[in-house]
Short mmCIF file of C-alpha atoms in Angstrom, two decimals:
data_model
loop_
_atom_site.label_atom_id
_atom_site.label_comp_id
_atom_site.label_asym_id
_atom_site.label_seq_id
_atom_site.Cartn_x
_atom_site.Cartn_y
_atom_site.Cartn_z
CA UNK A 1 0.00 0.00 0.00
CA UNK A 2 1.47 3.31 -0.80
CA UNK A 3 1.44 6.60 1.02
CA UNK A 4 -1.49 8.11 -0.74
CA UNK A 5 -3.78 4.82 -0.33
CA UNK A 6 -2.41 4.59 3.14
CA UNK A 7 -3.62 7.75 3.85
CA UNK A 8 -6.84 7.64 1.79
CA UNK A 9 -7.35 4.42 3.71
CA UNK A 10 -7.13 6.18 7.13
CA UNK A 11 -8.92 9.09 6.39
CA UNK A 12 -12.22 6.91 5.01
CA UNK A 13 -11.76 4.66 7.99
CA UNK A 14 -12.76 7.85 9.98
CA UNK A 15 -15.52 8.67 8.29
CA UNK A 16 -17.02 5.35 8.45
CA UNK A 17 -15.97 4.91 12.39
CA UNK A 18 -17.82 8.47 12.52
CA UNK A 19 -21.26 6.69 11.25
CA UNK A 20 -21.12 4.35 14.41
CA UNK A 21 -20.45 7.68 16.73
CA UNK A 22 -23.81 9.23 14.89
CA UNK A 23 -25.83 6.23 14.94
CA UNK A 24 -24.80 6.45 19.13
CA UNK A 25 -25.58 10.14 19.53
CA UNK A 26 -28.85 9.74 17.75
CA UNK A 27 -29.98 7.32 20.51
CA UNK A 28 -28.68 9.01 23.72
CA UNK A 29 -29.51 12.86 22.71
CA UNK A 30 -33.01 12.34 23.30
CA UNK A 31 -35.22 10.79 26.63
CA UNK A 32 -36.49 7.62 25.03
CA UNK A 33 -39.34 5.87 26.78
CA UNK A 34 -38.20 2.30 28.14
CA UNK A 35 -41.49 1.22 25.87
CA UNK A 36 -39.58 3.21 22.61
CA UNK A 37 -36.27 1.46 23.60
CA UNK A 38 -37.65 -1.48 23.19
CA UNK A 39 -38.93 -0.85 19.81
CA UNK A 40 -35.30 -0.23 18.87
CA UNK A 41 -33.88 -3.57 20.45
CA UNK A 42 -35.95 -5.23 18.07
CA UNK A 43 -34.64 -3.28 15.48
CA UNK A 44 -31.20 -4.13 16.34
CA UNK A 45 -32.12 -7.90 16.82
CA UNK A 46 -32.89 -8.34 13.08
CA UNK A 47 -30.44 -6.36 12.20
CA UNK A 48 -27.63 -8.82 13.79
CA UNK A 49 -29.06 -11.62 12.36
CA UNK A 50 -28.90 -10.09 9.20
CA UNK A 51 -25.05 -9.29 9.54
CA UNK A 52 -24.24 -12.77 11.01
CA UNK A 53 -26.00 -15.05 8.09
CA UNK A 54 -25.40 -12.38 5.27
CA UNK A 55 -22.03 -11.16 5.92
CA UNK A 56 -20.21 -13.38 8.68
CA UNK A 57 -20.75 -16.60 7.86
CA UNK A 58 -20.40 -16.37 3.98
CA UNK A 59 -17.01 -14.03 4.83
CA UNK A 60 -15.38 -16.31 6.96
CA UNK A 61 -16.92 -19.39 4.90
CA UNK A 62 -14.41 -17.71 1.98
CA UNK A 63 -11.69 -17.64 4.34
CA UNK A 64 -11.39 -21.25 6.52
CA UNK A 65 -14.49 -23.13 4.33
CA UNK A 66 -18.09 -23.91 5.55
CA UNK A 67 -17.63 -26.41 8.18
CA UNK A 68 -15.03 -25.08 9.96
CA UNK A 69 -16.69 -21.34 9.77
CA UNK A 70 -20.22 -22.40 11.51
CA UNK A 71 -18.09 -24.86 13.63
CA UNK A 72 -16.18 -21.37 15.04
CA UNK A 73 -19.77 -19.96 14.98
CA UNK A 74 -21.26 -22.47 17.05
CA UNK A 75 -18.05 -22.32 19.60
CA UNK A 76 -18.77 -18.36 20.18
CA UNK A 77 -22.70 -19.17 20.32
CA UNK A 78 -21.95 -21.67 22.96
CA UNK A 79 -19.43 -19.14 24.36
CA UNK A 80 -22.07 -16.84 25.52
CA UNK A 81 -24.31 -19.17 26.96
CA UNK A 82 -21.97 -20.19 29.27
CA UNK A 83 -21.17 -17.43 30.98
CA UNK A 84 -24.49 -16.30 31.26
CA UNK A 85 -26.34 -19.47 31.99
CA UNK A 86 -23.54 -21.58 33.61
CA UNK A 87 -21.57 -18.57 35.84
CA UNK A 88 -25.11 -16.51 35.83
CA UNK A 89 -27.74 -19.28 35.93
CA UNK A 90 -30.91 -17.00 35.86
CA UNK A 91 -30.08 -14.88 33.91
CA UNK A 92 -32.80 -13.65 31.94
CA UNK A 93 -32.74 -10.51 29.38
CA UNK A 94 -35.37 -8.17 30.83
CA UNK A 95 -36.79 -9.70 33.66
CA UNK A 96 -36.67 -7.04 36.18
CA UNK A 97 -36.69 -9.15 39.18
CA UNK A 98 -33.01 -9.71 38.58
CA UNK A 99 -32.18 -6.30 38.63
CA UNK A 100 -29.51 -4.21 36.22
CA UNK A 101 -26.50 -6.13 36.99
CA UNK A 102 -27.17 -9.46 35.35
CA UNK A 103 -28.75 -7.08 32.68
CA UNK A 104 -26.00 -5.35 31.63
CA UNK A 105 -24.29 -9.27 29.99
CA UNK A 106 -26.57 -8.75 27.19
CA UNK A 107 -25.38 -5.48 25.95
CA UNK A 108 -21.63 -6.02 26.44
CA UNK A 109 -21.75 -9.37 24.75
CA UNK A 110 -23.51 -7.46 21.90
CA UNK A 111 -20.51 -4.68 21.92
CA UNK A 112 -17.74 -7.16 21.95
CA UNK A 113 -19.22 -9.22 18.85
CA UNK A 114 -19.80 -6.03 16.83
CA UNK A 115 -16.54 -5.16 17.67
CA UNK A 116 -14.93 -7.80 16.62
CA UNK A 117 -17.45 -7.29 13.15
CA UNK A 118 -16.73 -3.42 13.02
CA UNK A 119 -12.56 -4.75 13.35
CA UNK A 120 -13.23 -6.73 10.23
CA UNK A 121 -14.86 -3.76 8.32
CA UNK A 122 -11.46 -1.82 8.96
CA UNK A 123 -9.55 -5.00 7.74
CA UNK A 124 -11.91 -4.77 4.34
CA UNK A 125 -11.03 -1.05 3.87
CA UNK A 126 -7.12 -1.62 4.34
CA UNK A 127 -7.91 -4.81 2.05
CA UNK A 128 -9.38 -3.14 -0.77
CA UNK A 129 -6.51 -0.18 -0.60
CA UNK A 130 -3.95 -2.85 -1.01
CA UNK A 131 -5.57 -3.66 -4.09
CA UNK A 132 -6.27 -0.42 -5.66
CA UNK A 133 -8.01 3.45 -5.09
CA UNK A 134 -11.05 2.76 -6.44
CA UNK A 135 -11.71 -0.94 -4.94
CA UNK A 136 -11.15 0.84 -1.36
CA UNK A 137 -13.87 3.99 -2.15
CA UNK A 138 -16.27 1.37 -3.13
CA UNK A 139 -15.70 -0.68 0.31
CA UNK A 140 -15.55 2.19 1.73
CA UNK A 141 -18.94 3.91 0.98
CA UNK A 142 -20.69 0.50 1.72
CA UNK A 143 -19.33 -0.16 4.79
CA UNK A 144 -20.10 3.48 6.15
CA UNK A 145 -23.88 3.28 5.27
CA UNK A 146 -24.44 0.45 7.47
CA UNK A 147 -22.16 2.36 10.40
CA UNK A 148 -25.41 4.29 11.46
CA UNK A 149 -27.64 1.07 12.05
CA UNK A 150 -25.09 -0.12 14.19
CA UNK A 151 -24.05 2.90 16.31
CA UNK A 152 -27.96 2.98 16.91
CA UNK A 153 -28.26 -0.56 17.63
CA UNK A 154 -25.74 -1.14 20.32
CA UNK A 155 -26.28 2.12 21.84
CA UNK A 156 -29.89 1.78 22.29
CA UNK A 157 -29.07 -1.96 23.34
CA UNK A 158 -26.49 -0.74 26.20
CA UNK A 159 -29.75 2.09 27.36
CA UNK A 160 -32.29 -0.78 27.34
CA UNK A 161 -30.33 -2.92 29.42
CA UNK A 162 -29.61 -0.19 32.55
CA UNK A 163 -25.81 1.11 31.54
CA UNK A 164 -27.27 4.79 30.63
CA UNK A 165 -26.41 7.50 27.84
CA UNK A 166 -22.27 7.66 28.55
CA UNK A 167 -21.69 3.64 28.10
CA UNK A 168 -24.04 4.00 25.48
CA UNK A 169 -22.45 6.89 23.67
CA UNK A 170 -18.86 5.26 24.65
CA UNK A 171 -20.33 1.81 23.36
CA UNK A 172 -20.58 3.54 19.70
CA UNK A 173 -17.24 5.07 20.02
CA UNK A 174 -15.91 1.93 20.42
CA UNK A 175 -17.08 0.27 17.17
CA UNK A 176 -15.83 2.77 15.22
CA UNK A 177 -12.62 2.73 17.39
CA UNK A 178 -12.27 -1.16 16.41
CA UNK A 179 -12.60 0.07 12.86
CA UNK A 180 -9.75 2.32 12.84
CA UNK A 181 -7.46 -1.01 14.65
CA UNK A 182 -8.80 -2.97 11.40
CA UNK A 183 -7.33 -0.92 9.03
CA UNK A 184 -4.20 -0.27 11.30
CA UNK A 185 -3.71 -3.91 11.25
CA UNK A 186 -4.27 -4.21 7.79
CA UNK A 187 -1.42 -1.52 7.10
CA UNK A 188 1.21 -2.94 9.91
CA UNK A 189 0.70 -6.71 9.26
CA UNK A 190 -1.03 -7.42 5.93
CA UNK A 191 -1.97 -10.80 7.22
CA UNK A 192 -5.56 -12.74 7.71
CA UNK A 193 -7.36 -13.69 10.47
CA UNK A 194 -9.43 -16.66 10.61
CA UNK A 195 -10.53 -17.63 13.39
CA UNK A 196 -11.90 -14.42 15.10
CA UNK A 197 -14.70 -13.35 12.80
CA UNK A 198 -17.13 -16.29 12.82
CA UNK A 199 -16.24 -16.07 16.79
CA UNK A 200 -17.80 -13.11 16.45
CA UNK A 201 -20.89 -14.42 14.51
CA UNK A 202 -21.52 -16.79 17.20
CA UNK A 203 -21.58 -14.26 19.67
CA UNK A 204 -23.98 -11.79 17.94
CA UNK A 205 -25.69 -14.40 17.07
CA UNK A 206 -26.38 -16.00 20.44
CA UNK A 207 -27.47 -12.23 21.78
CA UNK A 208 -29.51 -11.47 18.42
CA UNK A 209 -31.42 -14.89 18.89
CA UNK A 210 -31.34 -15.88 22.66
CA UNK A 211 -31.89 -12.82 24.75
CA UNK A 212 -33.51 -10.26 22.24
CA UNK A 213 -36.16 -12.18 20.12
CA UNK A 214 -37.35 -13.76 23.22
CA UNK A 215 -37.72 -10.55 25.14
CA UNK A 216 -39.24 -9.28 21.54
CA UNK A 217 -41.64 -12.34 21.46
CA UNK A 218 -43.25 -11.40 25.31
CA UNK A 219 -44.78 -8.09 23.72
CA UNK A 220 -48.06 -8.80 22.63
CA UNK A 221 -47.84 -5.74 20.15
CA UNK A 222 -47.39 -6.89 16.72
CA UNK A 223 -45.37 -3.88 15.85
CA UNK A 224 -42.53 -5.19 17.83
CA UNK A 225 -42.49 -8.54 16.00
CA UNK A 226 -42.37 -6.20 12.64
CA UNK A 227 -39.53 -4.22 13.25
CA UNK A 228 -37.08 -7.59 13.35
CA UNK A 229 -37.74 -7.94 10.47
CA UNK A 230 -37.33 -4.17 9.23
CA UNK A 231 -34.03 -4.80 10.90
CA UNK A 232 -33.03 -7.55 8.85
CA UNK A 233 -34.46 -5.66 5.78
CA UNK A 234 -32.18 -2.94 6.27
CA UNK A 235 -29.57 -5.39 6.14
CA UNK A 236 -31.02 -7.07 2.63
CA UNK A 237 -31.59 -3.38 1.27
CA UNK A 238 -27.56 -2.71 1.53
CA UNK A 239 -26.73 -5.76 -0.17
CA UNK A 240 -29.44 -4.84 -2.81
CA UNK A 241 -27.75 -1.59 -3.29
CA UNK A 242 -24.17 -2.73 -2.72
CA UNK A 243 -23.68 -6.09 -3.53
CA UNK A 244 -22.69 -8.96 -1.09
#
């Protein structure tokens, strides 16, 4: 990579890292009701899924094959439910009885498999600037329109589960943080990881599936049901527009 795509590579990086920090202010500038926040976690539950079976999997498939991709998936799946069913037995995702501090596993299991997700969009910048100028601008612009949804998602997430606006806020910070370390990685090593994205898929996947959809599934509104899977088609819509 040479010192203009270097730099090009750096300075897009920020923008898109910037997305995550605007999808995180849009959430905590404003009093949402507990009953609103909701609304969004089911927003951000089909829009996990979405990442995990339409990016994750069929990215790390290309990179260690099928099997041993949803074999990694199912170890980071498995991952989660351990610690919080075998170190937190009751745990349950939005059961007040047990109180904000067996709440709070949900959101930070989201953050750390996004960030691990938002780390690979950073390696896919750097990626496409080792190739060429105009393969990186194309990343680039796709990855940053799907920067917002997230931002939104795991800011509202950390909210809904009792960790307030600054985690929040500081939650969307650092996705697009883990960005920037993608593309630094990309630039200093040049070298593939393997192992840690469908990790990651497992993980989002287990919070996506186990603790959101259930809590989505105990509203009797059918508006909450509906915005999974306006989550998911925001997910389907970028591909549309900008190809797997």
């Amino acid at each position: 990579m040479n010192t203009q795509n270097m730099i090009l590579a750096l300075a897009l990086g920020l923008a898109a890292a910037s997305g995550n920090v605007l999808g995180g202010f849009f959430v905590v500038r404003k009093n949402w009701s507990q009953e609103f926040l909701k609304y969004f976690v089911a927003l951000g539950a089909g829009f996990m899924l979405g990442i995990v079976f339409l990016d994750i999997v069929p990215e790390s498939a290309q990179m260690i094959g099928i099997s041993r991709s949803l074999a990694w998936v199912l170890v980071g799946y498995f991952i989660v439910h351990f610690f919080e069913h075998t170190l937190a037995p009751h745990f349950h995702f939005g059961e007040e009885i047990h109180g904000p501090e067996l709440h709070h596993h949900s959101g930070f299991s989201a953050l750390a498999g996004l960030m691990i997700h938002t780390f690979f969009d950073g390696v896919a910048i750097g990626s496409g600037f080792l190739v060429s100028a105009w393969l990186g601008w194309v990343i680039s612009a796709a990855i940053f329109v799907h920067k917002l949804p997230e931002g939104f998602a795991v800011a509202s997430l950390m909210i809904a589960t009792g960790q307030g606006r600054r985690r929040a806020l500081l939650s969307s910070v650092a996705l697009g943080a883990a960005t920037l370390i993608g593309i630094v990685f990309m630039i200093v090593l040049r070298t593939e990881i393997r192992y840690a994205l469908p990790l990651a898929g497992g993980v989002t996947m287990y919070v996506a599936a186990s603790d959101l959809i259930p809590e989505v599934n105990r509203e009797p509104k059918p508006g909450m049901a509906l915005l999974v899977f306006c989550g998911l088609a925001v997910v389907f819509a970028l591909h549309r527009i900008f190809g797997a």
